[in-house]
Coordinates of C-alpha atoms in Angstrom, one line a residue:
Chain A
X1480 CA 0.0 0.0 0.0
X1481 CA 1.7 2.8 -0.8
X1482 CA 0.0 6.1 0.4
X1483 CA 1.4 9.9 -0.6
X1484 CA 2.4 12.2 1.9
X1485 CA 2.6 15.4 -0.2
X1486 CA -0.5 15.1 -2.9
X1487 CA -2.2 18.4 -1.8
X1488 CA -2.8 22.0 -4.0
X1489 CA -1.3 23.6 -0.8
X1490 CA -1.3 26.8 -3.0
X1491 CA -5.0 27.3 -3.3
X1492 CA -6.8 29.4 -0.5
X1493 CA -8.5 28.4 2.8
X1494 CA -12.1 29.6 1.7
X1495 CA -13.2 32.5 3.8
X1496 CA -14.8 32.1 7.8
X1497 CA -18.2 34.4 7.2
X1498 CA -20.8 34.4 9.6
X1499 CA -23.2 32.8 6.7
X1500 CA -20.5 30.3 6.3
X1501 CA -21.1 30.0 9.6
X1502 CA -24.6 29.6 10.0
X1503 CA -25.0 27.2 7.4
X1504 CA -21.5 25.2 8.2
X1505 CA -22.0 24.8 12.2
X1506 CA -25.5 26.2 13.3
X1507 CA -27.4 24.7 10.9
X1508 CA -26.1 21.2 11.6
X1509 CA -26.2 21.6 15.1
X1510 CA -30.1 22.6 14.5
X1511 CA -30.5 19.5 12.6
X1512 CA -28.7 17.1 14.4
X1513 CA -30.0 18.1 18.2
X1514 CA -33.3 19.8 16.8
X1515 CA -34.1 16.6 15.2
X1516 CA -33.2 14.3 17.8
X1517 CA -35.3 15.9 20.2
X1518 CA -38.4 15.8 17.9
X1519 CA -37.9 12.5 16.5
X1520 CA -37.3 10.5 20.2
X1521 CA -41.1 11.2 21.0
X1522 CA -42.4 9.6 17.8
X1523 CA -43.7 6.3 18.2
X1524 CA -42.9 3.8 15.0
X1525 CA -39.9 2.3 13.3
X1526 CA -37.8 3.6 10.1
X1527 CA -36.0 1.1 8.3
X1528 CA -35.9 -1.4 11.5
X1529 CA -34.7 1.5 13.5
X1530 CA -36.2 4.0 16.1
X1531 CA -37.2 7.2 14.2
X1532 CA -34.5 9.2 16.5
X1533 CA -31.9 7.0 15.5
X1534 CA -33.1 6.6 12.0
X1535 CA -32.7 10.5 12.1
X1536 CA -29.4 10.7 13.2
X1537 CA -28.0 8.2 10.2
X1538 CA -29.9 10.7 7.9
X1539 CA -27.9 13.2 9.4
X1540 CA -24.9 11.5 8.2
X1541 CA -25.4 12.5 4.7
X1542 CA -27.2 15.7 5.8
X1543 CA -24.5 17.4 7.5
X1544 CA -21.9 17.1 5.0
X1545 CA -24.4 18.8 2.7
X1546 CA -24.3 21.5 5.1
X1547 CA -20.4 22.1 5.5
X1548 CA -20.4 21.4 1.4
X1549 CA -22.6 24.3 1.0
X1550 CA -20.7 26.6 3.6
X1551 CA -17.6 25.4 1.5
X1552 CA -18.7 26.8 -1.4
X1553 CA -20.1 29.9 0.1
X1554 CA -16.4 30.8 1.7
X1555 CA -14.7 30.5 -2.0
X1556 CA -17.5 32.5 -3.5
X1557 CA -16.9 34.9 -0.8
X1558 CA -13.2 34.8 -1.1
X1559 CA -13.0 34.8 -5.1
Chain F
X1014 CA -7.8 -20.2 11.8
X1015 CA -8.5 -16.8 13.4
X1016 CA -5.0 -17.1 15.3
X1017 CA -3.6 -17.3 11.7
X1018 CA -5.7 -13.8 10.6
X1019 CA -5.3 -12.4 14.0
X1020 CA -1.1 -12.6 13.1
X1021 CA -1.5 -11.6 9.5
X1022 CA -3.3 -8.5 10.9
X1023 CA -0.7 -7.9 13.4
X1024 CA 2.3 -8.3 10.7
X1025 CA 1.0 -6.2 8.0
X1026 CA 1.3 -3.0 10.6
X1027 CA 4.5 -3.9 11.7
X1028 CA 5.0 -3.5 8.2
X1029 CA 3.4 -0.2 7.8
X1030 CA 5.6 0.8 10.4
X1031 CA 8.2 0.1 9.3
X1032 CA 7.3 1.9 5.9
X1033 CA 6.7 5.1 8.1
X1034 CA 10.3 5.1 9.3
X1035 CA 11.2 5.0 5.7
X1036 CA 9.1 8.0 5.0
X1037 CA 9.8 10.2 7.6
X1038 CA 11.4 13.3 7.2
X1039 CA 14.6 15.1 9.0
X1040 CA 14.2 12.7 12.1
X1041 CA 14.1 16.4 14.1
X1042 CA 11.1 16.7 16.9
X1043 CA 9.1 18.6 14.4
X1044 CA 8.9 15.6 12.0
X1045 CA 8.7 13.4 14.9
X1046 CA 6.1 14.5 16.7
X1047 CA 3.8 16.2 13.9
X1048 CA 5.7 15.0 10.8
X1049 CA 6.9 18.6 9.7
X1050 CA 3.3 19.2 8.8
X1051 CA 4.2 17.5 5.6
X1052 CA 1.4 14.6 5.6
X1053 CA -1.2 14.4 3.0
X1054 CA -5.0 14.8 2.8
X1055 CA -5.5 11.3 2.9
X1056 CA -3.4 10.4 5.7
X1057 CA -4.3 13.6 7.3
X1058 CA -7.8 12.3 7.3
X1059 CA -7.4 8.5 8.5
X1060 CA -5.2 10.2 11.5
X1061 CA -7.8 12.6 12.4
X1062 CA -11.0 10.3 12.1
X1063 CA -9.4 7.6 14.2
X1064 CA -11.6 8.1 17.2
X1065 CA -14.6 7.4 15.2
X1066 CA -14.1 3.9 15.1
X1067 CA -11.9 3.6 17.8
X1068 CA -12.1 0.4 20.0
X1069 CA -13.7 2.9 22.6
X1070 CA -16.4 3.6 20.1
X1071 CA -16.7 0.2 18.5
X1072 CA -17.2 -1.3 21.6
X1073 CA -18.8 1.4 23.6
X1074 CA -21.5 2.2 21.1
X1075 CA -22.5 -1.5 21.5
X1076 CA -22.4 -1.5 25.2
X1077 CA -24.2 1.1 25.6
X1078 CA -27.0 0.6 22.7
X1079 CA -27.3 -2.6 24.3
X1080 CA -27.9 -1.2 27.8
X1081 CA -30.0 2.1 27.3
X1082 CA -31.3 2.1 23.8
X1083 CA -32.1 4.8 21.7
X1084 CA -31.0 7.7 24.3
X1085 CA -27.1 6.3 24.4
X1086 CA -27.6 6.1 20.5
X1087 CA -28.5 9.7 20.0
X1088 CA -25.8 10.9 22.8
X1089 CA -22.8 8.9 21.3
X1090 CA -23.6 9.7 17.5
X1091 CA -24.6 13.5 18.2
X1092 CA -21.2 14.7 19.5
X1093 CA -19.3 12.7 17.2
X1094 CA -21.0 14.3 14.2
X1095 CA -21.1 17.4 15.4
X1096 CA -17.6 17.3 16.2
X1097 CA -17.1 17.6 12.5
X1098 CA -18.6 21.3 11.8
X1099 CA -16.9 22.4 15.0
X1100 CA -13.7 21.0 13.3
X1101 CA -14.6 22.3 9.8
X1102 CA -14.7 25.6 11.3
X1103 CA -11.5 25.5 14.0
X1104 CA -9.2 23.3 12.6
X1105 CA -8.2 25.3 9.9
X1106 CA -8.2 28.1 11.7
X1107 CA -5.8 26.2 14.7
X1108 CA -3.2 25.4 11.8
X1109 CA -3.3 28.8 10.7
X1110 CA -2.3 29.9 14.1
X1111 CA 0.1 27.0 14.8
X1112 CA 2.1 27.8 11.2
X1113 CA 2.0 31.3 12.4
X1114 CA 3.8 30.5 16.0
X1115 CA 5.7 27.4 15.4
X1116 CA 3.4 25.4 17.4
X1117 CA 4.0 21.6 17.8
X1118 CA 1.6 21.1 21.0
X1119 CA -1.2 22.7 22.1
X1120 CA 0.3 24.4 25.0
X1121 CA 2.7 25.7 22.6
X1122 CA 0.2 28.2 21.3
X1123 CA -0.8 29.7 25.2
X1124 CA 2.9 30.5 25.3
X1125 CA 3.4 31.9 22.4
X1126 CA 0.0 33.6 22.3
X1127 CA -0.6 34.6 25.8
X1128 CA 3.8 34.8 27.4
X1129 CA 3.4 33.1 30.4
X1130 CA 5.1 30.4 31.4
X1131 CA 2.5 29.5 34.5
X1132 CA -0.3 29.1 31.8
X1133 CA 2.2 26.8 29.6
X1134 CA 2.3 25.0 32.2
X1135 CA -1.2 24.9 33.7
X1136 CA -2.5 24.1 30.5
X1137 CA -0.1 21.0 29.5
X1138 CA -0.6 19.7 33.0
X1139 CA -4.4 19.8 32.2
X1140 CA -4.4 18.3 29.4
X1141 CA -1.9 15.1 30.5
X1142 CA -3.6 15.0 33.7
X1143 CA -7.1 14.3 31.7
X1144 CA -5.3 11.8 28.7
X1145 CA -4.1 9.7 31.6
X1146 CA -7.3 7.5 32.0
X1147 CA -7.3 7.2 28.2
X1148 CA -4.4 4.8 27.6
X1149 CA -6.2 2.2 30.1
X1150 CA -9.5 2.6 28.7
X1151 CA -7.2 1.6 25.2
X1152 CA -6.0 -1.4 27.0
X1153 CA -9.1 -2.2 28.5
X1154 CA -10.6 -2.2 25.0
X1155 CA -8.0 -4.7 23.8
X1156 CA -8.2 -7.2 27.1
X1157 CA -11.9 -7.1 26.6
X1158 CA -11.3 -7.7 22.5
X1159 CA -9.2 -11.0 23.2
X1160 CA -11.1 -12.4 26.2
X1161 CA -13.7 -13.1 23.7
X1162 CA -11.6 -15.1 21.7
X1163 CA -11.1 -17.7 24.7
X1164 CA -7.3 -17.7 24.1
X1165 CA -5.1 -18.9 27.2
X1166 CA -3.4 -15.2 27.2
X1167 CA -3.2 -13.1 30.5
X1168 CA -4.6 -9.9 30.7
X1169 CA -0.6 -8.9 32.1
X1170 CA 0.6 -10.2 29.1
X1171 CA -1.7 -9.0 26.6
X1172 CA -1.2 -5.5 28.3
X1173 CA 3.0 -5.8 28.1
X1174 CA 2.6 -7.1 24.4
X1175 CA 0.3 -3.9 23.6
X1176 CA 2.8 -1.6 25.0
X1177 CA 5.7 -2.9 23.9
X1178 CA 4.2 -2.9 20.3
X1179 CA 2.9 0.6 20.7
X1180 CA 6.5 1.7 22.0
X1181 CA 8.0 0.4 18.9
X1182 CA 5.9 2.0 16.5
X1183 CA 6.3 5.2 18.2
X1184 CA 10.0 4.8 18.5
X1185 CA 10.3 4.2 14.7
X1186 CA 8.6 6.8 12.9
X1187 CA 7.0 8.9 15.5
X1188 CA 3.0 10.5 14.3
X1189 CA 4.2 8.9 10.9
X1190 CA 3.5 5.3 12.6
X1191 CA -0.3 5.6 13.9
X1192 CA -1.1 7.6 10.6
X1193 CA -0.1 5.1 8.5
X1194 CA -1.3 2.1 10.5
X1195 CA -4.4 3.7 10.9
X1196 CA -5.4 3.5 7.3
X1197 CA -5.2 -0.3 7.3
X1198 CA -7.0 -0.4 11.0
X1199 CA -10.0 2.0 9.4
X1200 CA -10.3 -0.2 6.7
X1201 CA -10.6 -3.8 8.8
X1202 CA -12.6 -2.4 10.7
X1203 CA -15.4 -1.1 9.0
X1204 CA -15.3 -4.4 7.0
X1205 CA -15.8 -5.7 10.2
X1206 CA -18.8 -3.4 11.5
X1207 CA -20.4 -4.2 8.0
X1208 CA -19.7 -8.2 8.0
X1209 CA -20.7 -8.3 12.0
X1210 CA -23.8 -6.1 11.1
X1211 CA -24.7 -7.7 7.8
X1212 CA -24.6 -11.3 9.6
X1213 CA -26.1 -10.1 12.7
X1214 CA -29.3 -8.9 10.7
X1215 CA -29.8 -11.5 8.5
X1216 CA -29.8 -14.2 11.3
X1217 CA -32.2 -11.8 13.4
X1218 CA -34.5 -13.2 9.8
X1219 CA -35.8 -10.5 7.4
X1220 CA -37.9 -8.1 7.1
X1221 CA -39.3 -8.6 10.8
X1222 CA -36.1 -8.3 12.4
X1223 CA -37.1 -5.7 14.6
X1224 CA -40.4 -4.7 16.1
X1225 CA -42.1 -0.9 16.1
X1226 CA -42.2 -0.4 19.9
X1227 CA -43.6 2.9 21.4
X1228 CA -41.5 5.7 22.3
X1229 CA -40.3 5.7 25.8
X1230 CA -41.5 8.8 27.8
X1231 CA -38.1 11.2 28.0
X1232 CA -37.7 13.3 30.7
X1233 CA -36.8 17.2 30.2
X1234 CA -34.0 16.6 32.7
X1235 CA -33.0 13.5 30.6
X1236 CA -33.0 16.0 27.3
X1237 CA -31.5 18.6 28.7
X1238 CA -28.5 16.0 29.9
X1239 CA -28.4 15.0 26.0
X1240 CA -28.4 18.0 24.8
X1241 CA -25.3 19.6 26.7
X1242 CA -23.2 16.2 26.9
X1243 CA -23.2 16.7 23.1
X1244 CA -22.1 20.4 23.2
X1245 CA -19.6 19.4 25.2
X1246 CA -18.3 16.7 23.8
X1247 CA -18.5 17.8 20.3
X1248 CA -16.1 20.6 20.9
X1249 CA -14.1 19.0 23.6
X1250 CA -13.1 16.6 20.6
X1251 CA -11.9 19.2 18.1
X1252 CA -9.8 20.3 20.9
X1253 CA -7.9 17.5 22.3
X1254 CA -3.8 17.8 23.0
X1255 CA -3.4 14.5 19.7
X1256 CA -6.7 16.2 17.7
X1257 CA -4.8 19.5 17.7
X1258 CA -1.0 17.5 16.7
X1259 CA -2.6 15.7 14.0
X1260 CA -3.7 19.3 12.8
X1261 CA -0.6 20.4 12.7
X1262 CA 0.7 17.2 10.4
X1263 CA -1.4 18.6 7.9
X1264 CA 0.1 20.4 4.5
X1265 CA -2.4 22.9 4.5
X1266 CA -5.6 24.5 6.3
X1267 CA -7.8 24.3 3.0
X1268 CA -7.1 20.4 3.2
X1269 CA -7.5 20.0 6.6
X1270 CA -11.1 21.7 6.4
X1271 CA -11.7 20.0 2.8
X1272 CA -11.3 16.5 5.1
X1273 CA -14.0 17.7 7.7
X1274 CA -16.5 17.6 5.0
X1275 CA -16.2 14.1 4.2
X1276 CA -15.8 12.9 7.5
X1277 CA -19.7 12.6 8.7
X1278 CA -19.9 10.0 5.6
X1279 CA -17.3 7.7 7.3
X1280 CA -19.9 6.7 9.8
X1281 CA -22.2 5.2 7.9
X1282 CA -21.3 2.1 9.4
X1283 CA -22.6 3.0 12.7
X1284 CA -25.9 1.2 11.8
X1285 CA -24.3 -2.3 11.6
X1286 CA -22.9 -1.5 15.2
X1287 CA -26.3 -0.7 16.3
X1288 CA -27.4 -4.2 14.4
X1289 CA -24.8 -6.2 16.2
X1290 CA -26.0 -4.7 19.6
X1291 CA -29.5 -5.1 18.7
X1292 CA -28.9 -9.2 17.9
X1293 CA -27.6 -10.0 20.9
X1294 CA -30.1 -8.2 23.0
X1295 CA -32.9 -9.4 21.0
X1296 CA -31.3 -12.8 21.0
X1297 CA -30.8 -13.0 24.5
X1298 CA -26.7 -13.9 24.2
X1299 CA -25.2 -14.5 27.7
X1300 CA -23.2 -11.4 28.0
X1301 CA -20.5 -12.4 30.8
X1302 CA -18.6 -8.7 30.9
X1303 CA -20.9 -4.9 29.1
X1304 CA -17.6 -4.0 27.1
X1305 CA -18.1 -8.0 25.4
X1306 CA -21.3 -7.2 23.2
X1307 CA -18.9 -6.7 20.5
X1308 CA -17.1 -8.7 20.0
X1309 CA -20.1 -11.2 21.4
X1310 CA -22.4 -10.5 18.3
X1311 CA -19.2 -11.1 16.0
X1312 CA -17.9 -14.0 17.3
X1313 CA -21.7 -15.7 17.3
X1314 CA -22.4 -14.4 13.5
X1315 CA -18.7 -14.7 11.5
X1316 CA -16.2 -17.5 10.8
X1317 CA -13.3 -18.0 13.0
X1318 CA -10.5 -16.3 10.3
X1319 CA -12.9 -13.4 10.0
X1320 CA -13.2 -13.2 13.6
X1321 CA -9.7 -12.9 13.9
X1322 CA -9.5 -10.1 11.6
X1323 CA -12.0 -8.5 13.3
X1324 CA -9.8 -8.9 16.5
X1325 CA -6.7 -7.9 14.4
X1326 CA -8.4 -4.3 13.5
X1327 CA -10.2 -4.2 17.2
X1328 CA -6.3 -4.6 18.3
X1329 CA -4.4 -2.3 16.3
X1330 CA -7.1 0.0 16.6
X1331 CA -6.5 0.5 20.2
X1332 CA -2.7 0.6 19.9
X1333 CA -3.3 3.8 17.3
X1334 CA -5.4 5.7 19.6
X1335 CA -2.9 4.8 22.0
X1336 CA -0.1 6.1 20.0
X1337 CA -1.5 9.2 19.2
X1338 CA -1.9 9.8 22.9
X1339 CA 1.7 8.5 23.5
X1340 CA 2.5 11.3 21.1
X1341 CA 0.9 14.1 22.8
X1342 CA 1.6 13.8 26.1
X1343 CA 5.4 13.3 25.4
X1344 CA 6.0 16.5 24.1
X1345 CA 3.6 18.0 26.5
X1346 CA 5.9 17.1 29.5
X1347 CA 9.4 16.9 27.3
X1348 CA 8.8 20.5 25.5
X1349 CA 6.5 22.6 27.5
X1350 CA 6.9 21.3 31.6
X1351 CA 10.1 20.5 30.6
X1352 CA 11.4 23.5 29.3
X1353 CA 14.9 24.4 27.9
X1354 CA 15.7 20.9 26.4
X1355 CA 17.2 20.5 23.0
X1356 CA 15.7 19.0 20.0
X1357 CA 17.1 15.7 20.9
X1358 CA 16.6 15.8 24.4
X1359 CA 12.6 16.7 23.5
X1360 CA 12.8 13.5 21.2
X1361 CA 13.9 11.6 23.8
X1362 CA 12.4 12.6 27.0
X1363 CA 9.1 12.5 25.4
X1364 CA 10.0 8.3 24.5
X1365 CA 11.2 8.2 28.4
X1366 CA 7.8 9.9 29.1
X1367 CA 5.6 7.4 26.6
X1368 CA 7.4 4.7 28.2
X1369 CA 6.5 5.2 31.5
X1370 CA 2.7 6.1 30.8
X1371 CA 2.4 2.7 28.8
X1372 CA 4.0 1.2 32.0
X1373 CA 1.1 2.7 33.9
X1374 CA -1.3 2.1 31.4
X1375 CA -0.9 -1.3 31.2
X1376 CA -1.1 -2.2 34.7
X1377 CA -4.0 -0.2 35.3
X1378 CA -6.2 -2.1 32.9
X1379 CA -4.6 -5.5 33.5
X1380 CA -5.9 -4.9 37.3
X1381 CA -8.6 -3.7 36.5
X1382 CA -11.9 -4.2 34.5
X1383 CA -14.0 -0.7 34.0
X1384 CA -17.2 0.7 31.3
X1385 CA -15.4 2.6 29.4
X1386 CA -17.9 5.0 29.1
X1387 CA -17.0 6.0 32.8
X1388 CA -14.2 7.3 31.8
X1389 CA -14.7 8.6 28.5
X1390 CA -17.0 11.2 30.4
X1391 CA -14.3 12.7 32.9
X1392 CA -12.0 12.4 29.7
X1393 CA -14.3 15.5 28.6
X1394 CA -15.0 17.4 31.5
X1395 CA -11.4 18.4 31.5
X1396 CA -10.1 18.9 27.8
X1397 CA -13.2 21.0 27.7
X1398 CA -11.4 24.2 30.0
X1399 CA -9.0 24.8 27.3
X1400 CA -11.5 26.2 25.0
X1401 CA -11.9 29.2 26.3
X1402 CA -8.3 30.4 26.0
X1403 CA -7.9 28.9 22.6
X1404 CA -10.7 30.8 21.6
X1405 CA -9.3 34.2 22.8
X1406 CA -5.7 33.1 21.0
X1407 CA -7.4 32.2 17.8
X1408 CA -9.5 35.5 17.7
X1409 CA -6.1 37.4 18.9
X1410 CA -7.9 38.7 21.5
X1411 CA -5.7 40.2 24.4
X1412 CA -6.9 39.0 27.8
X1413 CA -4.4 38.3 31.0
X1414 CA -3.0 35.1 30.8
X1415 CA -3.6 34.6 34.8
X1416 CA -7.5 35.3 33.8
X1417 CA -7.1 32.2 31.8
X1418 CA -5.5 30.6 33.9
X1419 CA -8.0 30.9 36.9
X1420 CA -10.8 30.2 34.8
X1421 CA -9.5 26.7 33.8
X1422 CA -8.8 26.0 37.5
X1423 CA -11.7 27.3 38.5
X1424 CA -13.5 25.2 35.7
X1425 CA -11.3 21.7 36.1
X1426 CA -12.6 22.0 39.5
X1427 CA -16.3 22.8 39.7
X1428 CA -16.5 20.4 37.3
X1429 CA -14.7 17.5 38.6
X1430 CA -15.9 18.5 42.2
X1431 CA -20.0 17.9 40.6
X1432 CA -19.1 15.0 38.9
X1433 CA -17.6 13.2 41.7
X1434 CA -20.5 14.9 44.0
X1435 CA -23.5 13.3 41.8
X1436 CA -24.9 16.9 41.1
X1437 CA -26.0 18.1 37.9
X1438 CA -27.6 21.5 38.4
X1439 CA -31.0 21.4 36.0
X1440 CA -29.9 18.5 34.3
X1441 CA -26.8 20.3 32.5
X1442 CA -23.9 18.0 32.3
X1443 CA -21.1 19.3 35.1
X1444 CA -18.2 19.9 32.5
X1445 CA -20.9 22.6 30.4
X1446 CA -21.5 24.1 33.9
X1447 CA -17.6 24.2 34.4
X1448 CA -16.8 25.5 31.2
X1449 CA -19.6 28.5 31.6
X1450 CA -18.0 29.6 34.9
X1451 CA -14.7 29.4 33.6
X1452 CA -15.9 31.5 29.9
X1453 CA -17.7 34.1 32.7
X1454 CA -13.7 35.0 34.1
X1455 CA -12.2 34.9 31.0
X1456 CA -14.8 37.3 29.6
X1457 CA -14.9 39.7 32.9
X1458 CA -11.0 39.7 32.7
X1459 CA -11.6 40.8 28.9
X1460 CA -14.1 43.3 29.9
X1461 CA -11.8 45.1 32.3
X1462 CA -9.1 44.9 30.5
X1463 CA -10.7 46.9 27.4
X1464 CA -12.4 49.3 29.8
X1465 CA -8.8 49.9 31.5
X1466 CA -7.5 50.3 27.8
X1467 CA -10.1 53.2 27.0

């Protein structure tokens, strides 16, 4: 296995830390994630052979790197 | 069979290793303890999600699925992904500021930040003092792993043979080692969450393997416990003395916040864990010890060479969590208690240093049997006081460094004195109420100070 330690385009910019970069990197999934949890744990019924809070969370999964994808891009429009 | 897998496991990172050493860099402290931040994304990555699918959360998850349900479920996966938008935001931001000041350890950016030797020093102390229960929860994790397996091995022994292996690695290529033997552990292991979980649900008998039950009636008190645990713990982890080395091993901030991204995708594995805890309550296993639902649901659902992987990557995966602690407590003590030692002599007190805490480590566990969830919480109450210092040195805010310093006392205190007292005032969990009183000091301190500047 041979893994590279130097494959990165060090040169390119860290996108830009704006509060709306903020709001929709870190707030917004912490809205999600406890938000959701605390809705969903009262709901009786099952999702896919799991409690709906749990079933929530492993949506979350996928949800929250949507989020920081998103604040990504907003940082480089920002910083272009 | 799985003796055969186990060693084939075992060999390959020796190898990788050994690879590592022939990698590494100058073979100064720099690229010993934080590879001249020269690593790549990808092993940038594997070294900082390690604690994902570390054996504490591998078998911990299980455990405590297994026990409480649901409520441990949302807990234990709420801080961990929330840990990676806290990280998407501070990591960069950390390497930006260790780049800046030629920061190797965490404590090295309250002195160069802040001046003060005292806080140097209050703040290393912290952090080691609060790593030490980790290594034996590591070793715990590993006794636990190979008691399932029924082999005629000591706890003693299996302890000293940890050690000793994670000496070597360490010894040999530093940070290098764990990074690159933590690629091969992440990838046995999730093959082994998905073959444990795939086997687990498909002898439970599809579809009905589990039932709709009603939702159990939560407590606001309960919630509100939930709720700050996972605040706390999902910064607490962005902040940790290793979390903040590995930072610095990266190449560049825009990679290391590029990685965050990605990271919430690795744990998609996490519902075969919760399948494998799920089979052997609903099967009604004879669990003889809580950390053993595990490796309990593995051994009952795979063949013996696959069990022994799974034990191979259970292993290893301990012995890289425990390297990367190895590695940032020895220049904690070595570089910033320690002060005024050469390069070499940081190199090689910190080894004296790793030595001694494996030492410890291992006779801790092998004496003793614990939840590791026990631990993992005190773990937390502590690392947490840093944060409000790092905060003020990453906004380059100017605030007395004896402020910080007596409100991370103040914090470590109040919230290891309610911890060990049973209290929990309203439900909040005692590190959060810590960590407010020790923000109010800081952010008096700030206020007088810029009042006193006008």
């Amino acid at each position: 296995m041979r893994v590279s330690d130097t494959s990165d385009n060090a040169r390119e910019a860290l996108p830009a830390t704006t509060p709306l970069m903020l709001v929709v990197g870190l707030g917004l999934p912490y809205g999600l994630v406890i938000g959701g949890f605390l809705l969903f744990e009262h709901v009786d019924g099952v999702v896919f052979g799991f409690p709906p809070a749990v079933a929530w969370l492993f949506a979350c999964m996928v949800l929250v790197p949507v989020c920081m994808a998103v604040a990504w891009w907003l940082g480089r429009v920002r910083a272009d | 069979m799985e003796f055969l897998s186990f060693g084939v496991v075992i060999a390959a990172s020796i190898a990788l290793a050994v690879y590592a050493r022939v990698r590494r860099g100058s073979g100064n402290a720099r690229d010993f303890f934080v590879a001249s931040g020269q690593l790549g994304g990808l092993l940038v990555f594997f070294l900082t999600i390690g604690e994902t699918y570390s054996i504490g959360s591998v078998l911990g998850f299980s455990t405590g699925v297994y026990l409480h349900g649901a409520a441990f479920a949302g807990w234990f996966m709420g801080y961990i992904l929330l840990s990676y938008p806290v990280g998407f935001v501070l990591a960069p931001l950390l390497w930006q500021l260790g780049r800046r000041t030629g920061s190797m350890t965490l404590a090295d950016i309250f002195r160069a930040h802040f001046g003060s030797r005292l806080l140097e020093i209050v703040v290393a102390a912290n952090a080691v003092a609060f790593l030490l229960p980790l290594g034996q929860t590591q070793f715990t994790g590993l006794i636990s792993v190979m008691r399932s397996l029924h082999w005629h091995v000591t706890p003693a022994m299996l302890a000293g043979a940890g050690a000793g292996m994670t000496f070597g690695w360490v010894a040999l290529a530093g940070v290098r080692a764990p990074a690159y033997v933590s690629v091969l552990k992440d990838v046995l292991l999730v093959l082994a969450i998905v073959a444990g979980g795939s086997a687990a649900l498909l002898a439970t008998g599809l579809p009905a393997a589990y039932v709709a039950t009603p939702a159990a009636v939560v407590p606001a008190r309960q919630d509100l416990f939930v709720v700050s645990t996972i605040m706390l713990q999902s910064l607490g982890l962005c902040i940790t003395p290793q979390a903040v080395a590995f930072v610095f091993t990266a190449r560049s901030a825009r990679m290391v916040r590029r990685n965050q991204i990605l990271m919430p995708l690795y744990m998609l594995m996490f519902p075969f864990l919760y399948m494998i805890a799920q089979f052997v309550r609903k099967r009604g296993l004879a669990v003889s010890s809580a950390n053993d639902v595990f490796m309990l649901g593995v051994t009952t659902t795979l063949p013996p060479w696959m069990q022994g992987i799974v034990a191979g990557g259970c292993a290893i995966s301990a012995l890289v969590i425990l390297a990367g602690v190895c590695l940032a407590i020895g220049p904690l003590v070595s570089r910033n208690m320690l002060h005024g030692l050469s390069d070499r002599g940081q190199r090689v007190g910190a080894q004296v240093v790793i030595g001694v805490y494996l030492l410890l480590s291992a006779a801790g566990a092998a004496g003793l049997g614990s939840i590791m969830v026990t631990l993992n919480n005190l773990y937390y109450l502590g690392m947490i006081q840093i944060a409000p210092g790092l905060l003020v040195a990453l906004c380059g805010w100017r605030v007395s460094p004896l402020a910080i310093t007596a409100g991370l006392v103040a914090g470590d205190g109040l919230a290891v004195g309610l911890y060990w007292a049973g209290l929990m005032p309203g439900g909040v969990n005692p590190g959060l109420v810590g960590l407010g009183v020790n923000a109010l000091i800081v952010a008096v301190a700030a206020l007088h100070r810029s009042s006193c500047a006008r």
